[in-house]
Coordinates of C-alpha atoms and ligand atoms in Angstrom, one line a residue:
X1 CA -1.1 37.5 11.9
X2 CA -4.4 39.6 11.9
X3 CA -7.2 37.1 10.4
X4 CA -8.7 39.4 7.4
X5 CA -13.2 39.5 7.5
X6 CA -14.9 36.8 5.1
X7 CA -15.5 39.9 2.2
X8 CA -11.6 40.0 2.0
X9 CA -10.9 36.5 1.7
X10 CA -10.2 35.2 -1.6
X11 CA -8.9 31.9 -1.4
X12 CA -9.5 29.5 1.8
X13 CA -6.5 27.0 2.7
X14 CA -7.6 23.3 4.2
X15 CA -6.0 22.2 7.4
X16 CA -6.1 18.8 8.2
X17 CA -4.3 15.6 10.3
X18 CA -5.3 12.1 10.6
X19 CA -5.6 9.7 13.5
X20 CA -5.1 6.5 12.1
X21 CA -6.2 3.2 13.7
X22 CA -4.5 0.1 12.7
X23 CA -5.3 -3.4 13.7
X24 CA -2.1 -5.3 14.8
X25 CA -1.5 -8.6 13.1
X26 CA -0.5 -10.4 16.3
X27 CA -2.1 -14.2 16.6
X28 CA -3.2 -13.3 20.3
X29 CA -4.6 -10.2 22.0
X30 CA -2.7 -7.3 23.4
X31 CA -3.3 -8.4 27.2
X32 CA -4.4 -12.0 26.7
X33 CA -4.0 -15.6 25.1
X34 CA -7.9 -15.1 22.9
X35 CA -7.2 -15.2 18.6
X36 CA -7.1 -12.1 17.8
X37 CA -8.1 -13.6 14.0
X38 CA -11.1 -11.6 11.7
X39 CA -14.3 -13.3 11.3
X40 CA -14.7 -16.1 13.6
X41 CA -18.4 -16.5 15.1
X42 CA -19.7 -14.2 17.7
X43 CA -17.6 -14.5 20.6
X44 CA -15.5 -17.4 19.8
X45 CA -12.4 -15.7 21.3
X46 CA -13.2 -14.8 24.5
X47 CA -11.7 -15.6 28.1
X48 CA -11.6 -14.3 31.3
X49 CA -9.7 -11.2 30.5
X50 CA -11.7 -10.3 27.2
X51 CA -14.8 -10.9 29.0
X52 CA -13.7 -8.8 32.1
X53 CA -14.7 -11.3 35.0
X54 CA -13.8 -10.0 38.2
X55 CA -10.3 -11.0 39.2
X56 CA -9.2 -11.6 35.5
X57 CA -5.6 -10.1 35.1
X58 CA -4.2 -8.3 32.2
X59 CA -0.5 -10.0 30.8
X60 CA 1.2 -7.7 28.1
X61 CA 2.0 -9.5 24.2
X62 CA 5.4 -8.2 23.6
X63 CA 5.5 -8.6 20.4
X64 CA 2.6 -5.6 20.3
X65 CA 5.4 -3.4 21.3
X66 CA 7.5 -4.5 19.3
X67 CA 5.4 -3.6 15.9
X68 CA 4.6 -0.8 17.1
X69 CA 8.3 0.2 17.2
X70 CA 8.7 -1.1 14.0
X71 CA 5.8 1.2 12.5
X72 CA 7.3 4.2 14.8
X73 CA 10.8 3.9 13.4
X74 CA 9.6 3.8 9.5
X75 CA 8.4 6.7 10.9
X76 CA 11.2 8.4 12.1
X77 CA 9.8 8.9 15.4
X78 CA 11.6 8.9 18.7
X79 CA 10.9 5.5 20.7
X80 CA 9.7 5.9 24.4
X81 CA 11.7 3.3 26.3
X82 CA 9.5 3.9 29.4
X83 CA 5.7 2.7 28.6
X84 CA 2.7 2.2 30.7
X85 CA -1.2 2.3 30.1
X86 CA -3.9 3.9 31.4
X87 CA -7.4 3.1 31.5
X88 CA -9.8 5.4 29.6
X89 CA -13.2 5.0 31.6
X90 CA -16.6 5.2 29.8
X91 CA -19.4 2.9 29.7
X92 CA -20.6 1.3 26.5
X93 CA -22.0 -2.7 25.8
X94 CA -19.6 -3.6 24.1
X95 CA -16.8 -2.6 26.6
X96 CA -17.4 -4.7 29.4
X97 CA -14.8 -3.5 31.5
X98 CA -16.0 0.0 31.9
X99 CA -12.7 1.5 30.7
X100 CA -10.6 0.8 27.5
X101 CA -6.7 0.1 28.1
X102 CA -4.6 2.7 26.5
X103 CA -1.8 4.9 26.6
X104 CA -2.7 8.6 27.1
X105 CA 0.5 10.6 27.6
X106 CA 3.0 8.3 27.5
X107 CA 2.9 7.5 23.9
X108 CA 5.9 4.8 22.7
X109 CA 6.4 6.6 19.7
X110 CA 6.4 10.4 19.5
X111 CA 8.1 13.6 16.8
X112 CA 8.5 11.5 13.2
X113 CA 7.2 12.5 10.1
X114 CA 6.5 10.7 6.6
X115 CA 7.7 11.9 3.1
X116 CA 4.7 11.4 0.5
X117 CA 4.6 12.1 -3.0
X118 CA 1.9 13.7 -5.0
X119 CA 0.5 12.4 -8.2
X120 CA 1.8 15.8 -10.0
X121 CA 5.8 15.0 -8.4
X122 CA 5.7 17.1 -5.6
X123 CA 6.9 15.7 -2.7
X124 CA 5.4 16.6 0.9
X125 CA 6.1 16.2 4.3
X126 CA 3.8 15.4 6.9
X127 CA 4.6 15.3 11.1
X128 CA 4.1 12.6 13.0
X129 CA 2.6 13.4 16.8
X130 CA 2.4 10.4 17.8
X131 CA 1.9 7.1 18.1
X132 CA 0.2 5.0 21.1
X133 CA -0.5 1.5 22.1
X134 CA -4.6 0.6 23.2
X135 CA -7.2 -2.2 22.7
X136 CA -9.7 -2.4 20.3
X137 CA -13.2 -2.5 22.4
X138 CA -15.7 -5.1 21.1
X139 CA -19.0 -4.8 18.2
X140 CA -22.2 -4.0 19.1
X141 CA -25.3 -4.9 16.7
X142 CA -28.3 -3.1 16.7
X143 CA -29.5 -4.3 13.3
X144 CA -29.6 -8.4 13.9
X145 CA -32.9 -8.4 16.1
X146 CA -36.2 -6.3 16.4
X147 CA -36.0 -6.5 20.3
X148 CA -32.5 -6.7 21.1
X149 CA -29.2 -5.5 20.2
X150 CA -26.2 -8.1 20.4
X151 CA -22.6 -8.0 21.4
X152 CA -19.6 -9.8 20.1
X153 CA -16.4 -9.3 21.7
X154 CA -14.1 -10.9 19.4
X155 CA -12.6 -7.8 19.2
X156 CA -12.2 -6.5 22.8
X157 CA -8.8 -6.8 23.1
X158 CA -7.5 -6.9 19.5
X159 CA -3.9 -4.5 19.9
X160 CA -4.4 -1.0 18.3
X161 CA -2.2 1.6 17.5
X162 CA -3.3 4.7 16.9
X163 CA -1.0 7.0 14.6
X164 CA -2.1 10.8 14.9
X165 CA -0.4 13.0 12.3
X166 CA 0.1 17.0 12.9
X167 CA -2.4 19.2 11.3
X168 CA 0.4 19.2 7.9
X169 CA -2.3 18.0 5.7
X170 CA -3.2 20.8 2.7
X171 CA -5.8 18.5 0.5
X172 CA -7.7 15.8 0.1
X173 CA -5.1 14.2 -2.1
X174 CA -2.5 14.5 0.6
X175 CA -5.3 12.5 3.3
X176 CA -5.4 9.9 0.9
X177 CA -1.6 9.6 -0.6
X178 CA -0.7 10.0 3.3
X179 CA -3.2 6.8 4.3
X180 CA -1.8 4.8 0.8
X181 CA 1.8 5.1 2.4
X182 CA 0.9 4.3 6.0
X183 CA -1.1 1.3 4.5
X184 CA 1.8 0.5 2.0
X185 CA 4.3 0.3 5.1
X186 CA 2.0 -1.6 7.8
X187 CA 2.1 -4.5 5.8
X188 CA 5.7 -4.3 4.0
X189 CA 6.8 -4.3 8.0
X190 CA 4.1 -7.0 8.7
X191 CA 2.4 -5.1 11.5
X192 CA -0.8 -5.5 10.3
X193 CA -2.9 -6.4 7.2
X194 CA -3.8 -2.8 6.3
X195 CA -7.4 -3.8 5.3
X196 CA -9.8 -0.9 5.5
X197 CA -12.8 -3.1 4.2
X198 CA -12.7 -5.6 7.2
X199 CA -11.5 -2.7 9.6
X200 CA -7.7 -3.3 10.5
X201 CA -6.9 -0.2 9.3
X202 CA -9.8 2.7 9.8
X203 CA -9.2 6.8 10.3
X204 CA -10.8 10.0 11.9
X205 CA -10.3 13.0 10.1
X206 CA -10.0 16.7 12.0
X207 CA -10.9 19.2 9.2
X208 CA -10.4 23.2 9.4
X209 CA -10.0 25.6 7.2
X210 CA -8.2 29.4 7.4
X211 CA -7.0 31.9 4.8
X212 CA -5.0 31.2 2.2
X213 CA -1.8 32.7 3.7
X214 CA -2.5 32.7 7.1
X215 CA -0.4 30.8 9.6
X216 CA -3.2 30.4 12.3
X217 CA -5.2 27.6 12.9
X218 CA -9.3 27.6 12.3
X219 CA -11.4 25.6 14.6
X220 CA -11.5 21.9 13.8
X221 CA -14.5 19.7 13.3
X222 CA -13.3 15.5 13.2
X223 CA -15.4 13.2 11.0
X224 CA -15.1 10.2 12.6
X225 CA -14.8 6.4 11.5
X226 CA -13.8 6.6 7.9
X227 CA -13.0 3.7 6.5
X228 CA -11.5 3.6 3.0
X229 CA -9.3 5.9 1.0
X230 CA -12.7 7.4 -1.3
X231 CA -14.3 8.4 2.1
X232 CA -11.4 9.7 3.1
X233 CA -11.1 12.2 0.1
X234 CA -14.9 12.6 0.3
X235 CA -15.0 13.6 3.3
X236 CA -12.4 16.5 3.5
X237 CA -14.0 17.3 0.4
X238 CA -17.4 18.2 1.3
X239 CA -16.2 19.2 5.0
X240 CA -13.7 21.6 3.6
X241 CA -16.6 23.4 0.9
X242 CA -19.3 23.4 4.1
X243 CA -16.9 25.0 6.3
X244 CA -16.5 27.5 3.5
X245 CA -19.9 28.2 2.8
X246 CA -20.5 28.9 7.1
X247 CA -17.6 31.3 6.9
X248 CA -18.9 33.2 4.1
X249 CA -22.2 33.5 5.6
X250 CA -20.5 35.3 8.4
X251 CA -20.9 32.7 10.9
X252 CA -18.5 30.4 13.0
X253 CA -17.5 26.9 12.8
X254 CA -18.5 25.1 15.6
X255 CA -16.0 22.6 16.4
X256 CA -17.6 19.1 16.6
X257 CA -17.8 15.2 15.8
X258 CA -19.0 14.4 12.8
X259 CA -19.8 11.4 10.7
X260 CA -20.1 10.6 6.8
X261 CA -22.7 9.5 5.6
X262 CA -21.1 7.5 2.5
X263 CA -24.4 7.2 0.6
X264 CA -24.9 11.1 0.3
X265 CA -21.4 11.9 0.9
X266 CA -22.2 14.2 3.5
X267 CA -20.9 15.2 7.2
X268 CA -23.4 15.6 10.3
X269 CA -23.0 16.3 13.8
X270 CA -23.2 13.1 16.3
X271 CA -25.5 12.9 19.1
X272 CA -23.7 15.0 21.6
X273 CA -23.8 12.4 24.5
X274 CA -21.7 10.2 22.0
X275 CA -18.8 13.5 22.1
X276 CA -18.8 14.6 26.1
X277 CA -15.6 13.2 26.6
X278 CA -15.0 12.5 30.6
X279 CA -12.4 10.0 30.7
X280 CA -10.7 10.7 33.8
X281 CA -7.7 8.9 32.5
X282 CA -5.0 7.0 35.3
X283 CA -2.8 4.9 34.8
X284 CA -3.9 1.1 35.2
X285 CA -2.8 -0.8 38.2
X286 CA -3.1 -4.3 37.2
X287 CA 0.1 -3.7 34.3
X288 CA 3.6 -3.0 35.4
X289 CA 5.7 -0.5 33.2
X290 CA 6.9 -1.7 30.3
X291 CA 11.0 -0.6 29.8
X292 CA 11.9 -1.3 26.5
X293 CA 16.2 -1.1 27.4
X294 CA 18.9 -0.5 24.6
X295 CA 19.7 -4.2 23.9
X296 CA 15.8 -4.9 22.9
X297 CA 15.7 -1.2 21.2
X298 CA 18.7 -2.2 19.1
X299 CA 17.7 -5.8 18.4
X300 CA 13.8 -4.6 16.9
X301 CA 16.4 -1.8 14.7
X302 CA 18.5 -4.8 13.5
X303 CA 15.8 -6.8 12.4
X304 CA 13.9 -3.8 10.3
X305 CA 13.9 -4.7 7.1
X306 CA 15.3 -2.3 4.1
X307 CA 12.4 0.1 3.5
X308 CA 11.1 0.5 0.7
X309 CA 11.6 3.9 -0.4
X310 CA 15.5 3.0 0.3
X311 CA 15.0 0.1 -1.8
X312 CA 13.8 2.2 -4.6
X313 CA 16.7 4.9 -4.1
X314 CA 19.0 1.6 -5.2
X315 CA 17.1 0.0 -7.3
X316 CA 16.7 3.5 -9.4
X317 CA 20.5 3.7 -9.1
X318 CA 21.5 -0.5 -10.1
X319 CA 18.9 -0.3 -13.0
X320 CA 18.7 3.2 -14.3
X321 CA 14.9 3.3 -13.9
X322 CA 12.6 5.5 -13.4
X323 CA 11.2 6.7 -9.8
X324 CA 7.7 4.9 -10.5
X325 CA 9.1 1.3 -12.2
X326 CA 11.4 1.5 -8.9
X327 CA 8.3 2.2 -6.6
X328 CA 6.6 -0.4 -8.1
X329 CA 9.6 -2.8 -7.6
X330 CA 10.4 -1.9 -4.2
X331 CA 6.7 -2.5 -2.4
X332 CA 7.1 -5.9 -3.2
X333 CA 8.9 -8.1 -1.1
X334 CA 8.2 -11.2 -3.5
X335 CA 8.9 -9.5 -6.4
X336 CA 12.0 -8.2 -5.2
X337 CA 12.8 -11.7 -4.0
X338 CA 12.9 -13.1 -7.5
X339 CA 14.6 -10.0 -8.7
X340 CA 17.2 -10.8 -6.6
X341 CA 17.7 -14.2 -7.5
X342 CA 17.5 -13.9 -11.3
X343 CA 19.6 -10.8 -11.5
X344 CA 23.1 -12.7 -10.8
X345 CA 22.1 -15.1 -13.8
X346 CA 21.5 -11.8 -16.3
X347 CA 23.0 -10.5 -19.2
X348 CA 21.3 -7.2 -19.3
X349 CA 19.9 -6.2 -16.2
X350 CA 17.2 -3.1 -17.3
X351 CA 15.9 -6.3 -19.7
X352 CA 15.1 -8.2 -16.6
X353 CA 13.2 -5.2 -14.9
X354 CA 11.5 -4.3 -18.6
X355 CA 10.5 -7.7 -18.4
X356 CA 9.1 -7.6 -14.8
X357 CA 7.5 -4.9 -15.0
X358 CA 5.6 -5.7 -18.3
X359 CA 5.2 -9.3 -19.4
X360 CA 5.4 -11.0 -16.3
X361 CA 3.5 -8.8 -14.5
X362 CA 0.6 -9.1 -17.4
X363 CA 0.5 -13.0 -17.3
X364 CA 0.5 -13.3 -13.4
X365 CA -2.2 -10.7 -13.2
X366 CA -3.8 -13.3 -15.7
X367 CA -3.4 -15.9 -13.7
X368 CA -4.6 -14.2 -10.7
X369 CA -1.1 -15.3 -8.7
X370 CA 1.8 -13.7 -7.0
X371 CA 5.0 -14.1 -8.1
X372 CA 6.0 -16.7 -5.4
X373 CA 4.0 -19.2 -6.9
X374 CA 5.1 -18.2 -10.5
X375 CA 5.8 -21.7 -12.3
X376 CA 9.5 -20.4 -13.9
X377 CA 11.6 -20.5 -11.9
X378 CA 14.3 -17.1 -11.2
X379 CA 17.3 -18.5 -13.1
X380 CA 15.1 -19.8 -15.9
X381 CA 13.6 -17.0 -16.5
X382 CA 17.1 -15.0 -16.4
X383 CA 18.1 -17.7 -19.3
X384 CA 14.9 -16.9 -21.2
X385 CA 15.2 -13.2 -21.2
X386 CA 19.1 -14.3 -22.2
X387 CA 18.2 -15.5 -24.8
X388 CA 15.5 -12.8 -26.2
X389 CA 18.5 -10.6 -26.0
X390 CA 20.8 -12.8 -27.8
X391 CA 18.2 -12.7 -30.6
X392 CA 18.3 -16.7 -30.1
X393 CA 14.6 -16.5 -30.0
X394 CA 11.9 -13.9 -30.1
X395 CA 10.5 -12.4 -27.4
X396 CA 6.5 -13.4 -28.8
X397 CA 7.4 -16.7 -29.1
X398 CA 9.1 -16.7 -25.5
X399 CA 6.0 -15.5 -24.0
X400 CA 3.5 -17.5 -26.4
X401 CA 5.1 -20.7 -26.5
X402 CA 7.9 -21.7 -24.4
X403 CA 6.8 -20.2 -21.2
X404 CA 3.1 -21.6 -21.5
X405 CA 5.0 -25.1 -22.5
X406 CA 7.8 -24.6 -18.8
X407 CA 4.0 -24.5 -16.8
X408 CA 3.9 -28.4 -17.7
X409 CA 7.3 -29.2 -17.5
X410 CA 8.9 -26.8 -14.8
X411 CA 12.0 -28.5 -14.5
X412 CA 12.7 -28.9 -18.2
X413 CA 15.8 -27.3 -19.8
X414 CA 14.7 -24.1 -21.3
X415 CA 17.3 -24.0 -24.3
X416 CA 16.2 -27.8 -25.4
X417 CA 12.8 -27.0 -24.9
X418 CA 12.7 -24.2 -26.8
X419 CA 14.9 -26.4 -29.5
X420 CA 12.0 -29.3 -29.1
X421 CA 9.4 -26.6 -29.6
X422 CA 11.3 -25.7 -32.9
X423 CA 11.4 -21.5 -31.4
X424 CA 14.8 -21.0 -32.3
X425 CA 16.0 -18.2 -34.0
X426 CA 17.9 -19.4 -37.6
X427 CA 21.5 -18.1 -37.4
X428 CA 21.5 -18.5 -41.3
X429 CA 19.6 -15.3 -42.4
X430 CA 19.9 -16.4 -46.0
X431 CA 18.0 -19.1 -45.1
X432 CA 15.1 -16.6 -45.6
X433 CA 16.1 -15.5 -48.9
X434 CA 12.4 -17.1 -50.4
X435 CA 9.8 -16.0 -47.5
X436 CA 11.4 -12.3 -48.5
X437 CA 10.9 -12.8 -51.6
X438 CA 7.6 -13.8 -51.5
X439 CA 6.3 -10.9 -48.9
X440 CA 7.7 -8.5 -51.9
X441 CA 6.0 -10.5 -54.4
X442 CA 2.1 -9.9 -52.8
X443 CA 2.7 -6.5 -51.5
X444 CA 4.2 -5.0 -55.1
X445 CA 1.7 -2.0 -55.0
X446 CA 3.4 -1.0 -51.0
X447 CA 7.3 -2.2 -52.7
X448 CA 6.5 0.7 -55.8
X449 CA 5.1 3.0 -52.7
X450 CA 8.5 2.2 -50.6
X451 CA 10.6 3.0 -53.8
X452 CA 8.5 6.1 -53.8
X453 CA 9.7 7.3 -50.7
X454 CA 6.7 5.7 -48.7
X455 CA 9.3 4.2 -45.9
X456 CA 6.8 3.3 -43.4
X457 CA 5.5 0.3 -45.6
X458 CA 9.0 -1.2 -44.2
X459 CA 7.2 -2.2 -40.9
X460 CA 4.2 -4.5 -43.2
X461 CA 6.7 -6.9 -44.3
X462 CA 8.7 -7.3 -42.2
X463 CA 6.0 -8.5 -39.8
X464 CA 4.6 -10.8 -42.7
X465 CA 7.8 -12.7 -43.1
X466 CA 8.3 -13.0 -39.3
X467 CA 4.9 -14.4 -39.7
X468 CA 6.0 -16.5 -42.3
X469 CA 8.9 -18.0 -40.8
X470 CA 6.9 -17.7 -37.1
X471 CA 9.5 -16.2 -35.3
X472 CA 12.4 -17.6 -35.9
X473 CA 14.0 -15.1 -37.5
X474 CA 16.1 -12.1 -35.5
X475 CA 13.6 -9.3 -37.2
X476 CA 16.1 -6.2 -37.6
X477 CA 18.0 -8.7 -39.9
X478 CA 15.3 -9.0 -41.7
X479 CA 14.5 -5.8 -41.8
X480 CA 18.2 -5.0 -43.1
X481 CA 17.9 -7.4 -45.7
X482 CA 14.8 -6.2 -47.2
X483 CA 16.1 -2.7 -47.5
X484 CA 19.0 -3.5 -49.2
X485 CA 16.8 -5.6 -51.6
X486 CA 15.0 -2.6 -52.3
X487 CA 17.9 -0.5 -52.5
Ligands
ADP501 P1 -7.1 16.3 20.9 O1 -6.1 15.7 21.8 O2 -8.0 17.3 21.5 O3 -7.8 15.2 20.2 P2 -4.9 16.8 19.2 O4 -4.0 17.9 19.4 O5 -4.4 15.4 19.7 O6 -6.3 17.1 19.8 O7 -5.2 16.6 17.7 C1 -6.0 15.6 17.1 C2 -5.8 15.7 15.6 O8 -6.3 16.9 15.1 C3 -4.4 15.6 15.1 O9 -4.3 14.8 14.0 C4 -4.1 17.1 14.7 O10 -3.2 17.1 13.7 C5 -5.4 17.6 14.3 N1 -5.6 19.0 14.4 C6 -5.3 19.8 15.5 N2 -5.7 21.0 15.2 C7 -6.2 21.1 14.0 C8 -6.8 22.1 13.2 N3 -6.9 23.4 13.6 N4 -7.3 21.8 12.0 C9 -7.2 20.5 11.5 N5 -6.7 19.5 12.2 C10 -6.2 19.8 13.5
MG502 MG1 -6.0 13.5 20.3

């Protein structure tokens, strides 16, 4: 396809993929026994190997391999059974080795892609390159001391994957949605924490743009470091409008490392010497290959948990609820815990979900705590929503009342509590014959306006005599009543 000159362009496309660093979750480093735990003092967790005395020896965590195969089959990659590192050689402070342990074309995952969907619906699909194994290199401060700058290397040696996506990303909101998802499924398969504000999960961003139309690729500057979603989007933002503006003028994107500046929201060029990349990449001597054979493959498979857009597909199909409510359901495991307890004890399961995803999910939120340490217990709960449904008692006076009373008394029956508290719901709708009455009586101006035609006055009494009679009352009965009253 013939590129057409800038005066012919219309409409510029963005072209963008990711390389996503996450942090591992593992107690220990990748090749050694040090914490790998955030925000311990300055070099707390450092031995031999993280310090890189001579004759210190490198011993592979298995379990890093063994998240990372978890990550790459979420992502529908193909797993590389035969792994081995290489060293990456540069010289920083902080890297006291002289080369960073890494994995250069030997990736363990490679080929998968992700499924994201857009806040308008759509739904988008995004390769996956790859996926490779390396260490995190250590923190160097230049801002703690006039004279000096210091190193901690708590984090040399902290396991890294490194998740590079194909250039399938078409906007800012896809960079974003894409990182939300990669977050969302890190921690729901407990590889790492996912948090961008203490740097277990950070991202580079290679930005071009072409054409709209065209099928080639533009050349490709990377803004570097980016470490939530808002500089994400801000950064592909401004890149992709700057790269227009150099096109239009008739010149040509250079392509180079950039970084944000997240005060002004702007990109700019890094010192050159910071981009000459000169590896010279081998493979590193001191760690044997790592075979990961078909019984080890098969048992990380058997142990991955249900993912959670599969969870969602059933939940949408058991409940009959929307795509969103079942989202929201299915990225969390403690929610979906009690879920699954409480549901065998339910008369009407959408109730229980309606009830989730409103009420509970209000007062928790209020509460500032997770489900898990939610003080009503699964099947209780299921036997208060029962009874809401049964019209037994009403569903303000169940949240009001008898589920602030269950926080004191956890263990207490909730059908004699709820009789102690006096919350029941009076079979007897006679009973209410004079608290009708009454409500009619004060409001006679709104009954002449009802008899008029006025219908929407029906709503004002009812909710007075429900106030009357505080809740007990099942209010379409009531509501029945009064209209044939007025009748
Ligand atoms: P390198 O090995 O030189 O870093 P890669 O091919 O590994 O390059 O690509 C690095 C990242 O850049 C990947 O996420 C890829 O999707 C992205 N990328 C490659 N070409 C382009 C392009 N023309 N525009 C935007 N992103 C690109
Ligand atoms: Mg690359």
């Amino acid at each position: 396809m013939s590129t057409p000159s800038p005066t012919e362009i219309t409409a510029y496309e963005l072209v963008s993929g990711l390389e996503i660093h996450v942090q591992l979750n593992t107690k220990s480093k990748i090749f050694s026994g040090d914490s790998a735990s955030f925000g311990a003092s300055p070099n707390a967790h450092i031995s031999t190997v993280s310090l890189a005395l001579p004759g210190a020896l490198p011993k592979l965590n298995k379990e890093v391999i063994e998240k990372a195969v978890r990550i790459g089959l979420a992502l529908n990659c193909e797993i590389n059974q035969h792994n081995f590192f290489d060293r990456k050689n540069y010289f920083y402070a902080d890297l006291p080795k002289g080369y960073q342990i890494t994995q250069d074309n030997s990736p363990i995952c490679k080929n998968g892609f992700v499924i994201v969907t857009l806040a308008n619906g759509q739904e988008r699909r995004i390769g996956i390159n790859r996926i490779h194994l390396e260490e995190d290199a250590g923190k160097s401060m230049h801002d703690q001391d006039a004279h000096y700058s210091f190193v901690d290397l708590n984090r040399a040696g902290v396991p890294l994957i490194e998740i590079v996506t194909e250039p399938d990303i078409r906007s800012a909101e896809e960079a974003s949605v894409l990182l939300n998802e990669i977050r969302k499924l890190v921690r729901f398969l407990d590889v790492s924490d996912g948090n961008m504000e203490e740097g277990s999960l950070r991202c580079d961003a290679n930005i071009s743009i072409r054409p709209a139309g065209s099928s080639d690729y533009g050349t490709r500057c990377e803004v570097k470091n980016l470490n939530s979603m808002k500089h994400v989007r801000r950064a592909i933002e401004f890149e992709f409008d700057r790269q227009i503006g150099i096109i239009e003028k008739g010149s040509e994107i250079i392509q180079s490392t950039l970084n944000f500046d997240a005060e002004k929201g702007t990109t700019s060029p890094m010192r050159t010497k910071e981009e000459a990349n000169d590896y010279r990449y081998f493979p590193d001597p001191d760690l044997p290959p790592i075979y990961i054979d078909d019984h080890w493959l098969a048992q990380i498979r058997s142990a991955m948990p249900k993912l959670p857009n599969v969870i969602a597909q059933e939940l949408m199909a058991d409940f009959a609820i929307s795509a969103a409510e079942a989202s929201l359901l299915a990225e969390d495991p403690t929610l979906l815990h009690y879920l699954g307890s409480a549901k065998t004890m339910i008369d009407r399961p959408k109730s229980l979900i309606n009830w989730l995803i409103g009420p509970i999910r209000a007062l928790l939120s209020d509460k500032a705590i997770g489900i898990d340490q939610f003080f009503v217990a699964p099947f209780k709960m299921a036997e208060i929503i029962n009874l809401v449904d049964k019209k037994k008692i009403s569903q303000n006076n169940a949240l009001q009342t008898l589920i602030p009373a269950l926080e004191n008394e956890p263990e207490r029956d909730v059908l004699e509590l709820a009789n102690q508290l006096d919350l029941l719901i009076v079979a007897d709708q006679q009973a209410f014959e004079e608290q009708i009455n009454a409500v009619l009586q004060k409001y006679e101006p709104q009954v002449q306006a009802y008899k008029a035609g006025k219908k929407g006055v029906l709503g004002l009494f009812v909710g007075e005599v429900m106030k009357l009679v505080q809740g007990k009352a099942d209010a379409k009965k009531i509501s029945d009543q009064i209209i044939e009253k007025l009748k």
